[in-house]
Short mmCIF file of C-alpha atoms in Angstrom, two decimals:
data_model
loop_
_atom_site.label_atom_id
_atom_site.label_comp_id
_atom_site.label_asym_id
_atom_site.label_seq_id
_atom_site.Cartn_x
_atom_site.Cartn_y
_atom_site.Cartn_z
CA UNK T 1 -1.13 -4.64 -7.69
CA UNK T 2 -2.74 -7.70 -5.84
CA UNK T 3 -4.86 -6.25 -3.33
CA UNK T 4 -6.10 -8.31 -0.34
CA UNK T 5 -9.46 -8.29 1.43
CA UNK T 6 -7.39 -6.90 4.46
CA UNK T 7 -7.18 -3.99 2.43
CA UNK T 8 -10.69 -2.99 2.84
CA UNK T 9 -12.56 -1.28 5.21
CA UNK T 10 -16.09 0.29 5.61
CA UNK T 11 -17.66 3.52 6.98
CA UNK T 12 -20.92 3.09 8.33
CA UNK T 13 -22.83 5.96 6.18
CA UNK T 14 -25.51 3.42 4.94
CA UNK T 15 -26.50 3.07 8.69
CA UNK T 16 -27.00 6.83 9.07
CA UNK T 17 -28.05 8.60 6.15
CA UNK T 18 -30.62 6.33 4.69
CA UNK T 19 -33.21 9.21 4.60
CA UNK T 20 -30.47 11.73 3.52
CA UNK T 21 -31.64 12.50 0.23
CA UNK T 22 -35.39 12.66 0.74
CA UNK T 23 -34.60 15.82 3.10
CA UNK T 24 -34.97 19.58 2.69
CA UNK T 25 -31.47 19.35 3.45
CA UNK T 26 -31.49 21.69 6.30
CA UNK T 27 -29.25 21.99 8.76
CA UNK T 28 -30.84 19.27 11.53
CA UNK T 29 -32.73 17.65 9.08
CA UNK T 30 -30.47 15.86 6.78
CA UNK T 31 -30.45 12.54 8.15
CA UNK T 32 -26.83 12.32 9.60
CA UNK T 33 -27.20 10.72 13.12
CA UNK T 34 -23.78 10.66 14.07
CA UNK T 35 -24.48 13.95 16.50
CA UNK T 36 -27.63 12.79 18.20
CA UNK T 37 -27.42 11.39 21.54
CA UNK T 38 -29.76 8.62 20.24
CA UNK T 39 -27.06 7.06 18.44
CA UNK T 40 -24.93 5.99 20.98
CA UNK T 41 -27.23 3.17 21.73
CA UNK T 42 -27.75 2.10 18.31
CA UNK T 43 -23.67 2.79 17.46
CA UNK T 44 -22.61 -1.07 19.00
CA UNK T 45 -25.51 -2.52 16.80
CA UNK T 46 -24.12 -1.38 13.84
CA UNK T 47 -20.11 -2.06 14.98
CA UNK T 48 -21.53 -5.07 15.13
CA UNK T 49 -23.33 -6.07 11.68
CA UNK T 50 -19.86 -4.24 10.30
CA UNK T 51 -18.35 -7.32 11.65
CA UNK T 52 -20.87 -9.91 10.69
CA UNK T 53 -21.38 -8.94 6.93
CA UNK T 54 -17.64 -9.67 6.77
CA UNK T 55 -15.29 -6.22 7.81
CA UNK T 56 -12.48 -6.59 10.01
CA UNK T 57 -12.09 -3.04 10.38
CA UNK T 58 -14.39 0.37 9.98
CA UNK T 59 -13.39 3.85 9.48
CA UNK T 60 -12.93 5.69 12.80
CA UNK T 61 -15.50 8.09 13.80
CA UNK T 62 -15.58 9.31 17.67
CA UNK T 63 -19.08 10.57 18.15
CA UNK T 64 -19.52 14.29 19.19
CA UNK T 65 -20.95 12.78 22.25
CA UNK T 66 -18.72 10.15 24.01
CA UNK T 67 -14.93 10.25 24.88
CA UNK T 68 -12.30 8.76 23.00
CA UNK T 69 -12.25 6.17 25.93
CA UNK T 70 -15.47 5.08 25.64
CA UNK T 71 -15.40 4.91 21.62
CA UNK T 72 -12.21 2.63 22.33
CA UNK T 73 -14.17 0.45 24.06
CA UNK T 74 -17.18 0.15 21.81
CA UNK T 75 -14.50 -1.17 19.16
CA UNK T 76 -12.61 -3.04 21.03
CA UNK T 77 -16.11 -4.80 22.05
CA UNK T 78 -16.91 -5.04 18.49
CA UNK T 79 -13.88 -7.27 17.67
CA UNK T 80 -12.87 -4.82 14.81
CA UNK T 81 -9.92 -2.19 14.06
CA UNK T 82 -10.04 1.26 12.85
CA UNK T 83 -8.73 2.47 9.98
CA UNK T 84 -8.12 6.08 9.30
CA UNK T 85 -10.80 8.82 9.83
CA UNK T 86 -12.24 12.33 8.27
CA UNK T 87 -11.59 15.65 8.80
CA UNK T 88 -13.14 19.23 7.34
CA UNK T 89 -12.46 22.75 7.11
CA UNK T 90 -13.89 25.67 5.78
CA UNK T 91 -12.83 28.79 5.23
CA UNK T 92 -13.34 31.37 7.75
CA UNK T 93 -15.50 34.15 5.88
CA UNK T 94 -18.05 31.63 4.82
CA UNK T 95 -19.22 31.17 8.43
CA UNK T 96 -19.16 35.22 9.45
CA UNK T 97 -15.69 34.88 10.61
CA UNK T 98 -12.93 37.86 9.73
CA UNK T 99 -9.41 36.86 11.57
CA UNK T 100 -7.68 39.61 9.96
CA UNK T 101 -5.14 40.57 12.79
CA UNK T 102 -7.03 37.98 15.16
CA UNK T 103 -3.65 35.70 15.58
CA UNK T 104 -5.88 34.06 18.48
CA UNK T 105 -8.97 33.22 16.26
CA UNK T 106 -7.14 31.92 13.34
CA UNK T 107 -5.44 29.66 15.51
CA UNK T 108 -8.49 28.03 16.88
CA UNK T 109 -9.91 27.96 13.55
CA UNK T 110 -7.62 24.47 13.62
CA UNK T 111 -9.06 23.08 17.26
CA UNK T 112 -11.18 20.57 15.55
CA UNK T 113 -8.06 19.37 13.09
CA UNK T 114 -6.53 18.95 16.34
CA UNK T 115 -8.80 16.93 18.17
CA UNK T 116 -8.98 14.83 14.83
CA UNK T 117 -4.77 13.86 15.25
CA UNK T 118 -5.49 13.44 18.69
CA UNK T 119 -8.55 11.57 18.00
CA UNK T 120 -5.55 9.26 15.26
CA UNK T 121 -3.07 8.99 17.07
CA UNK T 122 -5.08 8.02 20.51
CA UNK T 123 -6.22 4.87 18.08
CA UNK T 124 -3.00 3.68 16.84
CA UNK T 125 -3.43 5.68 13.27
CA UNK T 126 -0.87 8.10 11.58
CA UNK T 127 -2.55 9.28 8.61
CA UNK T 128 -5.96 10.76 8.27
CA UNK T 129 -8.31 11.95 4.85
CA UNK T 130 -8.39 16.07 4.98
CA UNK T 131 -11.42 17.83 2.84
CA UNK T 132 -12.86 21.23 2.71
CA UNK T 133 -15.88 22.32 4.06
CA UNK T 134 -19.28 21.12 2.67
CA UNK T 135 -22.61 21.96 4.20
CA UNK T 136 -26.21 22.71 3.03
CA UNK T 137 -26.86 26.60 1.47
CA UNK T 138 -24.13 26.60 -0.26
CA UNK T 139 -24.12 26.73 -4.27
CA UNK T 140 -22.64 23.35 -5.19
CA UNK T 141 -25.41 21.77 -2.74
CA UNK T 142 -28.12 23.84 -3.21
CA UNK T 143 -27.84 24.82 -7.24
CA UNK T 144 -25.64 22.92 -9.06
CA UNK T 145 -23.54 19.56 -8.02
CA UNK T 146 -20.48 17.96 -9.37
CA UNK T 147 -20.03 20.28 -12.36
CA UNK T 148 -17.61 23.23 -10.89
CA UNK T 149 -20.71 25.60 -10.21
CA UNK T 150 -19.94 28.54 -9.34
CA UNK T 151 -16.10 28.65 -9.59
CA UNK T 152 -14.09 31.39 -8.24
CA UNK T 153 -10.04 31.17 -8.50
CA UNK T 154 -9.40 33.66 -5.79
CA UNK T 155 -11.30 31.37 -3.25
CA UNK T 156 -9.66 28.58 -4.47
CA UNK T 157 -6.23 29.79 -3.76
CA UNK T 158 -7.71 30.79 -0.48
CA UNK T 159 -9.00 26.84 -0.01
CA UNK T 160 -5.40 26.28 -0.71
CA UNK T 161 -3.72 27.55 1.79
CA UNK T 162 -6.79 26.88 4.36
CA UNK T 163 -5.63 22.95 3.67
CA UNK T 164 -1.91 23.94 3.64
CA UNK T 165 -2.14 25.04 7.48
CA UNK T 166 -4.46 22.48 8.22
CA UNK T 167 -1.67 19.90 6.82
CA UNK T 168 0.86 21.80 8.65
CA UNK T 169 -1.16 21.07 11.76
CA UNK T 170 -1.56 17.59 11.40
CA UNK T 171 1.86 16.80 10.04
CA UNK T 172 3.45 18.43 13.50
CA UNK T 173 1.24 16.09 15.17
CA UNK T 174 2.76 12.94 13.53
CA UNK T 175 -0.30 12.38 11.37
CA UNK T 176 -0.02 12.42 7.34
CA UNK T 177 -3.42 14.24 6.00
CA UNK T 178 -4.46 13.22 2.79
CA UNK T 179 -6.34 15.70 0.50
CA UNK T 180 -10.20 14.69 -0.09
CA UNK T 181 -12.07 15.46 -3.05
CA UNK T 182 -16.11 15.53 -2.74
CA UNK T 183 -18.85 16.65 -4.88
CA UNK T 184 -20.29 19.95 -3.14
CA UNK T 185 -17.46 20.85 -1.69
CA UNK T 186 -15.03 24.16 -3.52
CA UNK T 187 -12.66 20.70 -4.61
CA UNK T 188 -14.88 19.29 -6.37
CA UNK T 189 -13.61 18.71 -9.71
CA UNK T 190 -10.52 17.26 -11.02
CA UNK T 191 -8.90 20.41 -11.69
CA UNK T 192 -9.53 21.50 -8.46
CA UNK T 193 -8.23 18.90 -6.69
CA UNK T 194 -5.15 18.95 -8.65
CA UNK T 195 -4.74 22.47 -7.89
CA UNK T 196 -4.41 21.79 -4.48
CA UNK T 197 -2.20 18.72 -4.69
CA UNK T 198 0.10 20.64 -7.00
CA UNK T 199 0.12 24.17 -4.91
CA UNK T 200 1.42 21.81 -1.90
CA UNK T 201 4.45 19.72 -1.23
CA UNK T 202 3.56 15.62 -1.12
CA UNK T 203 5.84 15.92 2.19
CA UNK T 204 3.17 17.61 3.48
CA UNK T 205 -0.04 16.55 1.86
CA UNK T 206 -0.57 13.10 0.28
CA UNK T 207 -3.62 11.95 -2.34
CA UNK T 208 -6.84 10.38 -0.22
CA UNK T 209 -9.16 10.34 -3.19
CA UNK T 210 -13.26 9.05 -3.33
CA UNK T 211 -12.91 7.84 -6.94
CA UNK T 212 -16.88 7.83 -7.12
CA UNK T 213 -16.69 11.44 -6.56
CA UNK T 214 -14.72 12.25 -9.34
CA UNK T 215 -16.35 9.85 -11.56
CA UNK T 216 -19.78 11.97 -10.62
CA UNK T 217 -17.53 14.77 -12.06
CA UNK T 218 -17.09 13.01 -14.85
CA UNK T 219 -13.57 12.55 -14.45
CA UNK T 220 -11.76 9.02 -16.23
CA UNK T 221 -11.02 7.57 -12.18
CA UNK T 222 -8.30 4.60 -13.91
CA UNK T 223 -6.50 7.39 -15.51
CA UNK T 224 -5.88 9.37 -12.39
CA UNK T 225 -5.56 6.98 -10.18
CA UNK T 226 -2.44 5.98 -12.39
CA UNK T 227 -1.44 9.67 -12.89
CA UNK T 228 -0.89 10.21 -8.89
CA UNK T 229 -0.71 6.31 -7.99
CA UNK T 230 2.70 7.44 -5.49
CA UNK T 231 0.63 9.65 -3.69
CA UNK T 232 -2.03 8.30 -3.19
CA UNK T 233 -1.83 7.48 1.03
CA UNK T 234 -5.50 5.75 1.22
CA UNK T 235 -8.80 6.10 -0.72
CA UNK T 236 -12.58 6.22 -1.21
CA UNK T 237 -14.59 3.84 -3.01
CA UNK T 238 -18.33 4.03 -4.12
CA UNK T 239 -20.52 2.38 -6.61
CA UNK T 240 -23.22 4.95 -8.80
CA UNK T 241 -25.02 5.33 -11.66
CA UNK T 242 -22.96 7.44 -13.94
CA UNK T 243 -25.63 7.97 -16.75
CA UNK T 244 -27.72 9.48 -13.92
CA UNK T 245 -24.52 11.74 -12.92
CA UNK T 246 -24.34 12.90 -16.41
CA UNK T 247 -27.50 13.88 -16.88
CA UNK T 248 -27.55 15.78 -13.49
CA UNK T 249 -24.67 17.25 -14.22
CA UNK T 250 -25.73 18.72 -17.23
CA UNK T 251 -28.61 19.90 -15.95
CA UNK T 252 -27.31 21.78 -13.30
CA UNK T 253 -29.20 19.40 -10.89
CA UNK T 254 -28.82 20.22 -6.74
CA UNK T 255 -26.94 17.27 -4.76
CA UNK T 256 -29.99 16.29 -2.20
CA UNK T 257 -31.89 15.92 -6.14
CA UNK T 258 -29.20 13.79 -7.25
CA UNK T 259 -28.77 11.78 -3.78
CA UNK T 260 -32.89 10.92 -3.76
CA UNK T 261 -32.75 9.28 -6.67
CA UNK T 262 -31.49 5.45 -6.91
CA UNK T 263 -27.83 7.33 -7.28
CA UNK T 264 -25.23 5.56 -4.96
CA UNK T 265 -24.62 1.74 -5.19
CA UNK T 266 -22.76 -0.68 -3.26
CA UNK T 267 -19.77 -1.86 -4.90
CA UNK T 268 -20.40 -3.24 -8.43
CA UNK T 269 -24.07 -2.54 -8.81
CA UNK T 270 -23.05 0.42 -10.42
CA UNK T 271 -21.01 2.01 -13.38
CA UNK T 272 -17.58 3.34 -11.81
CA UNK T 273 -14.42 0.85 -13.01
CA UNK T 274 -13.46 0.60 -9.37
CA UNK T 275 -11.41 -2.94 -9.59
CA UNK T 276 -9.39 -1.13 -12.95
CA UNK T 277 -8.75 2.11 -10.74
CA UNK T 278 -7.77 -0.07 -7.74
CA UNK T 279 -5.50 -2.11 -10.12
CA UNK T 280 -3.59 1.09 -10.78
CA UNK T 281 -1.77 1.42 -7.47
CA UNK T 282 1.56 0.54 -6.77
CA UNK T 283 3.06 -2.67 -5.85
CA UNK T 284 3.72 -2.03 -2.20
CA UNK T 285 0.66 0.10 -1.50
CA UNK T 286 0.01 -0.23 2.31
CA UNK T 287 -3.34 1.64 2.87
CA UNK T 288 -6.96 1.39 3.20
CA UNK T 289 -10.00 1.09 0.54
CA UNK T 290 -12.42 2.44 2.36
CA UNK T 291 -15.66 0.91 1.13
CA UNK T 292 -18.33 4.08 1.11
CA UNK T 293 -21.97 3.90 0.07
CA UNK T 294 -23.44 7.45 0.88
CA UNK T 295 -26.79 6.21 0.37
CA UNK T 296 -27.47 2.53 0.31
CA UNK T 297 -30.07 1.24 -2.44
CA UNK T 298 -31.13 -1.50 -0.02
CA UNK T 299 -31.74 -1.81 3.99
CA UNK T 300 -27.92 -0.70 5.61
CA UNK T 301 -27.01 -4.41 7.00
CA UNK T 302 -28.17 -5.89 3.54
CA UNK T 303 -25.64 -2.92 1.93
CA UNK T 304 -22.69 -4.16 3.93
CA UNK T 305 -23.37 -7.71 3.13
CA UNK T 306 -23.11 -6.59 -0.61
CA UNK T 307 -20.55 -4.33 -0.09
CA UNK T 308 -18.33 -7.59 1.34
CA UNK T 309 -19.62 -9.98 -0.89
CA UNK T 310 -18.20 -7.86 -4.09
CA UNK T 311 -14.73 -7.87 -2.01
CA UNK T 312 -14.73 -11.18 -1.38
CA UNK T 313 -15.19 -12.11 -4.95
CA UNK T 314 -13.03 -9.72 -6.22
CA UNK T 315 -9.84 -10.10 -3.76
CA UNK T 316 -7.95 -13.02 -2.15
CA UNK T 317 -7.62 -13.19 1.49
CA UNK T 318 -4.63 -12.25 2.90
CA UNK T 319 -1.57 -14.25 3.83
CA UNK T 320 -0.99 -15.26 7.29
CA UNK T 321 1.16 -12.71 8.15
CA UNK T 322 -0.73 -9.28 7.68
CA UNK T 323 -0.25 -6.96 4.79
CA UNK T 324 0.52 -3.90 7.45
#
């Protein structure tokens, strides 16, 4: 299909993890500043040089430490839209948790999907990517990244239906979740993500890939994209170096590793075929590209700038009349 630059939208990682990878990757000392107090002050800044390197809209992220009200406001005050946001969730056990015949905990095990639809539909959205868990200590962060390390079917089935409820959730709430893959996470590869799509009905779960992910898996990205094209609700897109993915991949290499090297690339400064992936989606697709650049190779406003430029050269401008 034709896609339009109205299409396209960014989230502002390169702002806020630009000393991710040079980190113990600790819990507190990773680099993500989305939690701190201190970034409130600094979050209109950066709404801002979204809008000047050439976005019209940014992926919605409410801060852990202002109100939806206020985060409407900073937006508003930016000039740009939202497009939809990011939700996790892990599976009980691996934080200490045992809800067997705790009816009460398991439900609250969903609070923050939740506040995530509320956060949605609060901002005029209706859909909404879903992913598992993925934090430091665990084996596909710590050991071994983007190759399937240490893969378990029984806790896959349990990821399963994890992300089944979780869609179940969301869908009562009016908002469509669409299933995430990431590198580190137990959906990871391509096989595991189309576990999961396959294990659960597209009424209730639609296809919200990161097609730099699964090219880090080694996966062909044009291929599937074409394979699940009518399920695909909205998508992540990312720039890397895949001869460096291979090689870390076969050596067994830990993500923070892979991340500090010159890995992630804005949009065509890398090897992934994003335009021939993009080109595979249907006719009438409706959703967002969400630009992504987990680590930016160059300062974060400079990234952006980049990011836009490769849209702008690659896609028309819309028609009068929005696309949506």
């Amino acid at each position: 299909m034709t896609l339009t630059r109205d299409h396209f939208s960014l989230n502002t990682l390169q702002w806020i993890t630009v000393s991710l990878g040079d980190s113990t990757g600790d819990p507190g000392s990773v680099g993500w500043e989305f939690d701190r107090p201190s970034f409130l002050a600094r979050q209109p800044i950066v709404l801002g040089q979204v809008r000047d390197a050439g976005f019209s809209s940014v992926m919605l992220e409410v801060l852990p430490t202002q109100t939806l009200q206020a985060y409407a406001r900073v937006v508003a005050d930016s000039g740009l839209t939202v497009t939809p946001g990011y939700v996790h969730i892990g599976l009980p056990e691996e934080f200490g948790r045992d809800h067997t015949g705790d009816d009460e905990a398991h439900f609250r095990w969903f609070d923050g999907i939740r506040r995530r639809a509320e956060e949605s539909l609060f901002l005029g959205l209706d859909r909404v990517f879903l992913a598992a868990d993925m934090a430091p200590g665990r084996p596909r962060i710590d050991e071994a990244a983007a190759s399937g390390h240490a893969f378990d079917a029984a806790r896959l089935d349990r990821v399963v239906n994890v992300i089944g409820e979780a869609a179940e959730v969301l869908t009562a709430e009016g908002v469509t979740p669409a299933l995430h893959n990431h590198v580190g996470t137990w959906i990871e590869t391509e096989a595991e993500y189309d576990h999961v799509l396959d294990a659960i009905s597209p009424s209730l779960l639609a296809a919200g890939p990161d097609i730099g992910h699964l090219a880090w898996t080694g996966t062909d990205v044009v291929a599937w994209v074409a394979a699940h094209a009518d399920r695909i609700s909205d998508l992540h897109v990312k720039d890397m170096d895949l001869a460096l993915a291979k090689t870390a991949r076969e050596k067994k290499t830990p993500y923070f590793d892979v991340m500090a090297e010159r890995f992630f690339l804005e949009p065509g400064l890398g090897d992934v075929p994003i335009r021939e992936a993009l080109a595979e989606l249907p006719d009438d697709f409706g959703g967002t590209v969400l630009i992504e650049v987990d680590k930016p190779s160059m300062e974060p406003f400079e990234s952006a700038k980049t990011s836009w430029a490769w849209i702008a050269e690659n896609y028309p401008a819309a028609p009068t009349e929005a696309h949506r």
